[in-house]
């Protein structure tokens, strides 16, 4: 537990430092996190970490996290066009390799690239919010996610009786999940009280609810993948915590979700 706490504090300080800096430094830091996260995903699936399919994935992730907006550039390919190109390249690998690298592997590489790449892209976009309050929105979402995690853990420990999804994550309880929702909504409401003109109460409640429900689903999704491949952690980068995907599984779902549903008033 001591190792877990120390690692968590150091990682939080490092991340928040880059987040406060913003700009190219933050974008580069997120790119590094995304590439490590994709590496973890590739190795989790038992694929060659630097084989042709993985390299296509790394390039795709880097393309999504490239600072186009900061450099006032228009990407040569839109997201939907890039998705098609990546799909074509990966499917072509199955032909070139004469099915030695089969379509199941290509499907996993494809999913992993956009699961990781799009998730971190929306995290970066939040910090670059056009209303000039990107730091506020980033911290609000992160605090809501962390409040959900902490609330679910302690509520589950003290009140948990009924298992939430034992075949996927045997320690999670329904009571813990409800506690996570409550604490996430409280955290979001606090941000609304601090800046009611920026974040109306109704939006705060919806964002808190989304952060908890979608964040917990992101956690369960990662647990499901790890259970299929019979591994405990996605990586070993963070002692006591696992890898990037272990720590950011909720982020990768929550940030895109609130953007797509346009839950933040600046959208």
PDB file of C-alpha atoms in Angstrom, residues 103-246:
ATOM      1  CA  UNK A 103      -7.831 -11.001 -39.260  1.00  0.00           C
ATOM      2  CA  UNK A 104      -8.515 -11.560 -35.537  1.00  0.00           C
ATOM      3  CA  UNK A 105      -5.160 -10.017 -34.692  1.00  0.00           C
ATOM      4  CA  UNK A 106      -5.766  -7.148 -37.136  1.00  0.00           C
ATOM      5  CA  UNK A 107      -9.130  -6.478 -35.509  1.00  0.00           C
ATOM      6  CA  UNK A 108      -7.486  -6.213 -32.084  1.00  0.00           C
ATOM      7  CA  UNK A 109      -4.774  -3.884 -33.387  1.00  0.00           C
ATOM      8  CA  UNK A 110      -7.461  -1.734 -35.003  1.00  0.00           C
ATOM      9  CA  UNK A 111      -9.587  -1.565 -31.845  1.00  0.00           C
ATOM     10  CA  UNK A 112      -6.562  -0.825 -29.682  1.00  0.00           C
ATOM     11  CA  UNK A 113      -5.334   2.044 -31.864  1.00  0.00           C
ATOM     12  CA  UNK A 114      -8.636   3.912 -31.688  1.00  0.00           C
ATOM     13  CA  UNK A 115      -9.481   2.930 -28.126  1.00  0.00           C
ATOM     14  CA  UNK A 116      -6.211   4.446 -26.942  1.00  0.00           C
ATOM     15  CA  UNK A 117      -5.694   7.124 -29.599  1.00  0.00           C
ATOM     16  CA  UNK A 118      -9.185   8.621 -29.569  1.00  0.00           C
ATOM     17  CA  UNK A 119      -9.369   8.501 -25.795  1.00  0.00           C
ATOM     18  CA  UNK A 120      -6.193  10.534 -25.340  1.00  0.00           C
ATOM     19  CA  UNK A 121      -7.175  12.835 -28.218  1.00  0.00           C
ATOM     20  CA  UNK A 122     -10.319  13.884 -26.371  1.00  0.00           C
ATOM     21  CA  UNK A 123      -8.283  14.383 -23.192  1.00  0.00           C
ATOM     22  CA  UNK A 124      -6.028  16.748 -25.154  1.00  0.00           C
ATOM     23  CA  UNK A 125      -9.021  18.501 -26.757  1.00  0.00           C
ATOM     24  CA  UNK A 126     -10.521  19.171 -23.336  1.00  0.00           C
ATOM     25  CA  UNK A 127      -7.388  21.018 -22.222  1.00  0.00           C
ATOM     26  CA  UNK A 128      -7.561  23.092 -25.429  1.00  0.00           C
ATOM     27  CA  UNK A 129     -11.221  24.051 -24.926  1.00  0.00           C
ATOM     28  CA  UNK A 130     -12.094  27.052 -27.135  1.00  0.00           C
ATOM     29  CA  UNK A 131     -13.616  28.971 -24.220  1.00  0.00           C
ATOM     30  CA  UNK A 132     -10.169  29.339 -22.638  1.00  0.00           C
ATOM     31  CA  UNK A 133     -11.162  27.297 -19.594  1.00  0.00           C
ATOM     32  CA  UNK A 134      -9.575  24.009 -20.598  1.00  0.00           C
ATOM     33  CA  UNK A 135      -7.856  23.613 -17.245  1.00  0.00           C
ATOM     34  CA  UNK A 136     -11.198  23.949 -15.440  1.00  0.00           C
ATOM     35  CA  UNK A 137     -12.887  21.305 -17.629  1.00  0.00           C
ATOM     36  CA  UNK A 138      -9.941  18.905 -17.413  1.00  0.00           C
ATOM     37  CA  UNK A 139      -9.726  19.106 -13.629  1.00  0.00           C
ATOM     38  CA  UNK A 140     -13.509  18.848 -13.292  1.00  0.00           C
ATOM     39  CA  UNK A 141     -13.627  15.606 -15.285  1.00  0.00           C
ATOM     40  CA  UNK A 142     -10.577  14.130 -13.593  1.00  0.00           C
ATOM     41  CA  UNK A 143     -11.862  14.986 -10.108  1.00  0.00           C
ATOM     42  CA  UNK A 144     -15.253  13.470 -10.932  1.00  0.00           C
ATOM     43  CA  UNK A 145     -13.578  10.269 -12.148  1.00  0.00           C
ATOM     44  CA  UNK A 146     -11.282  10.101  -9.115  1.00  0.00           C
ATOM     45  CA  UNK A 147     -14.209  10.804  -6.772  1.00  0.00           C
ATOM     46  CA  UNK A 148     -16.084   7.928  -8.395  1.00  0.00           C
ATOM     47  CA  UNK A 149     -13.115   5.575  -7.940  1.00  0.00           C
ATOM     48  CA  UNK A 150     -12.514   6.567  -4.318  1.00  0.00           C
ATOM     49  CA  UNK A 151     -16.211   6.639  -3.449  1.00  0.00           C
ATOM     50  CA  UNK A 152     -16.807   3.228  -5.024  1.00  0.00           C
ATOM     51  CA  UNK A 153     -13.825   1.723  -3.199  1.00  0.00           C
ATOM     52  CA  UNK A 154     -14.708   2.925   0.289  1.00  0.00           C
ATOM     53  CA  UNK A 155     -18.450   2.459  -0.088  1.00  0.00           C
ATOM     54  CA  UNK A 156     -17.870  -1.052  -1.359  1.00  0.00           C
ATOM     55  CA  UNK A 157     -15.508  -1.795   1.526  1.00  0.00           C
ATOM     56  CA  UNK A 158     -17.937  -0.588   4.182  1.00  0.00           C
ATOM     57  CA  UNK A 159     -21.362  -1.352   2.723  1.00  0.00           C
ATOM     58  CA  UNK A 160     -20.734  -3.761  -0.141  1.00  0.00           C
ATOM     59  CA  UNK A 161     -22.820  -6.931  -0.027  1.00  0.00           C
ATOM     60  CA  UNK A 162     -24.015  -7.632  -3.560  1.00  0.00           C
ATOM     61  CA  UNK A 163     -21.517  -8.357  -6.330  1.00  0.00           C
ATOM     62  CA  UNK A 164     -21.734  -6.080  -9.361  1.00  0.00           C
ATOM     63  CA  UNK A 165     -20.163  -8.319 -12.028  1.00  0.00           C
ATOM     64  CA  UNK A 166     -18.266 -11.172 -10.350  1.00  0.00           C
ATOM     65  CA  UNK A 167     -17.287 -12.953 -13.572  1.00  0.00           C
ATOM     66  CA  UNK A 168     -15.381  -9.840 -14.686  1.00  0.00           C
ATOM     67  CA  UNK A 169     -14.334  -8.084 -11.474  1.00  0.00           C
ATOM     68  CA  UNK A 170     -15.107 -10.134  -8.348  1.00  0.00           C
ATOM     69  CA  UNK A 171     -14.367  -7.351  -5.841  1.00  0.00           C
ATOM     70  CA  UNK A 172     -16.782  -4.737  -7.202  1.00  0.00           C
ATOM     71  CA  UNK A 173     -20.196  -4.408  -5.593  1.00  0.00           C
ATOM     72  CA  UNK A 174     -23.481  -2.757  -6.511  1.00  0.00           C
ATOM     73  CA  UNK A 175     -23.280  -0.663  -3.349  1.00  0.00           C
ATOM     74  CA  UNK A 176     -19.800   0.493  -4.316  1.00  0.00           C
ATOM     75  CA  UNK A 177     -20.974   1.455  -7.796  1.00  0.00           C
ATOM     76  CA  UNK A 178     -23.821   3.519  -6.340  1.00  0.00           C
ATOM     77  CA  UNK A 179     -21.407   5.174  -3.921  1.00  0.00           C
ATOM     78  CA  UNK A 180     -19.127   6.013  -6.841  1.00  0.00           C
ATOM     79  CA  UNK A 181     -22.007   7.695  -8.674  1.00  0.00           C
ATOM     80  CA  UNK A 182     -22.904   9.747  -5.612  1.00  0.00           C
ATOM     81  CA  UNK A 183     -19.366  10.982  -4.960  1.00  0.00           C
ATOM     82  CA  UNK A 184     -18.738  11.768  -8.634  1.00  0.00           C
ATOM     83  CA  UNK A 185     -21.887  13.895  -8.767  1.00  0.00           C
ATOM     84  CA  UNK A 186     -20.878  15.686  -5.562  1.00  0.00           C
ATOM     85  CA  UNK A 187     -17.441  16.447  -7.021  1.00  0.00           C
ATOM     86  CA  UNK A 188     -18.987  17.861 -10.202  1.00  0.00           C
ATOM     87  CA  UNK A 189     -21.452  19.950  -8.188  1.00  0.00           C
ATOM     88  CA  UNK A 190     -18.560  21.464  -6.218  1.00  0.00           C
ATOM     89  CA  UNK A 191     -17.100  22.729  -9.509  1.00  0.00           C
ATOM     90  CA  UNK A 192     -20.524  24.143 -10.382  1.00  0.00           C
ATOM     91  CA  UNK A 193     -20.688  25.986  -7.068  1.00  0.00           C
ATOM     92  CA  UNK A 194     -17.215  27.410  -7.671  1.00  0.00           C
ATOM     93  CA  UNK A 195     -18.165  28.661 -11.135  1.00  0.00           C
ATOM     94  CA  UNK A 196     -21.948  28.504 -11.692  1.00  0.00           C
ATOM     95  CA  UNK A 197     -21.849  30.655 -14.834  1.00  0.00           C
ATOM     96  CA  UNK A 198     -19.332  28.339 -16.441  1.00  0.00           C
ATOM     97  CA  UNK A 199     -20.931  25.078 -15.291  1.00  0.00           C
ATOM     98  CA  UNK A 200     -24.672  25.148 -14.537  1.00  0.00           C
ATOM     99  CA  UNK A 201     -25.857  22.757 -11.844  1.00  0.00           C
ATOM    100  CA  UNK A 202     -27.847  20.585 -14.242  1.00  0.00           C
ATOM    101  CA  UNK A 203     -24.805  20.057 -16.471  1.00  0.00           C
ATOM    102  CA  UNK A 204     -22.678  19.259 -13.445  1.00  0.00           C
ATOM    103  CA  UNK A 205     -25.091  16.540 -12.312  1.00  0.00           C
ATOM    104  CA  UNK A 206     -25.148  14.970 -15.776  1.00  0.00           C
ATOM    105  CA  UNK A 207     -21.359  15.091 -16.092  1.00  0.00           C
ATOM    106  CA  UNK A 208     -20.914  13.573 -12.633  1.00  0.00           C
ATOM    107  CA  UNK A 209     -23.340  10.793 -13.518  1.00  0.00           C
ATOM    108  CA  UNK A 210     -21.561  10.157 -16.830  1.00  0.00           C
ATOM    109  CA  UNK A 211     -18.115  10.189 -15.205  1.00  0.00           C
ATOM    110  CA  UNK A 212     -19.197   7.519 -12.720  1.00  0.00           C
ATOM    111  CA  UNK A 213     -21.269   5.230 -14.945  1.00  0.00           C
ATOM    112  CA  UNK A 214     -19.087   5.395 -18.070  1.00  0.00           C
ATOM    113  CA  UNK A 215     -15.894   5.464 -15.983  1.00  0.00           C
ATOM    114  CA  UNK A 216     -16.891   2.303 -14.138  1.00  0.00           C
ATOM    115  CA  UNK A 217     -17.767   0.671 -17.451  1.00  0.00           C
ATOM    116  CA  UNK A 218     -14.303   1.631 -18.745  1.00  0.00           C
ATOM    117  CA  UNK A 219     -12.795  -0.078 -15.717  1.00  0.00           C
ATOM    118  CA  UNK A 220     -14.877  -3.211 -16.322  1.00  0.00           C
ATOM    119  CA  UNK A 221     -13.935  -3.249 -20.015  1.00  0.00           C
ATOM    120  CA  UNK A 222     -10.251  -3.235 -19.134  1.00  0.00           C
ATOM    121  CA  UNK A 223     -10.848  -5.954 -16.528  1.00  0.00           C
ATOM    122  CA  UNK A 224     -12.643  -8.055 -19.138  1.00  0.00           C
ATOM    123  CA  UNK A 225      -9.712  -7.786 -21.562  1.00  0.00           C
ATOM    124  CA  UNK A 226      -7.206  -8.700 -18.876  1.00  0.00           C
ATOM    125  CA  UNK A 227      -9.303 -11.681 -17.770  1.00  0.00           C
ATOM    126  CA  UNK A 228      -9.441 -13.004 -21.352  1.00  0.00           C
ATOM    127  CA  UNK A 229      -5.647 -12.835 -21.608  1.00  0.00           C
ATOM    128  CA  UNK A 230      -5.149 -14.036 -18.035  1.00  0.00           C
ATOM    129  CA  UNK A 231      -3.048 -11.095 -16.848  1.00  0.00           C
ATOM    130  CA  UNK A 232      -3.291  -9.001 -13.692  1.00  0.00           C
ATOM    131  CA  UNK A 233      -2.037  -5.657 -15.034  1.00  0.00           C
ATOM    132  CA  UNK A 234      -1.651  -4.176 -18.492  1.00  0.00           C
ATOM    133  CA  UNK A 235       1.906  -3.065 -17.678  1.00  0.00           C
ATOM    134  CA  UNK A 236       4.491  -2.441 -14.965  1.00  0.00           C
ATOM    135  CA  UNK A 237       5.291   1.229 -15.508  1.00  0.00           C
ATOM    136  CA  UNK A 238       3.620   2.341 -12.270  1.00  0.00           C
ATOM    137  CA  UNK A 239       4.627   0.133  -9.302  1.00  0.00           C
ATOM    138  CA  UNK A 240       1.578  -0.831  -7.276  1.00  0.00           C
ATOM    139  CA  UNK A 241      -0.778   0.443  -9.988  1.00  0.00           C
ATOM    140  CA  UNK A 242       0.147  -1.463 -13.141  1.00  0.00           C
ATOM    141  CA  UNK A 243       0.372   0.280 -16.473  1.00  0.00           C
ATOM    142  CA  UNK A 244      -1.010   3.324 -18.246  1.00  0.00           C
ATOM    143  CA  UNK A 245      -4.167   1.488 -19.306  1.00  0.00           C
ATOM    144  CA  UNK A 246      -4.783   0.324 -15.734  1.00  0.00           C
TER     145      UNK A 246
END
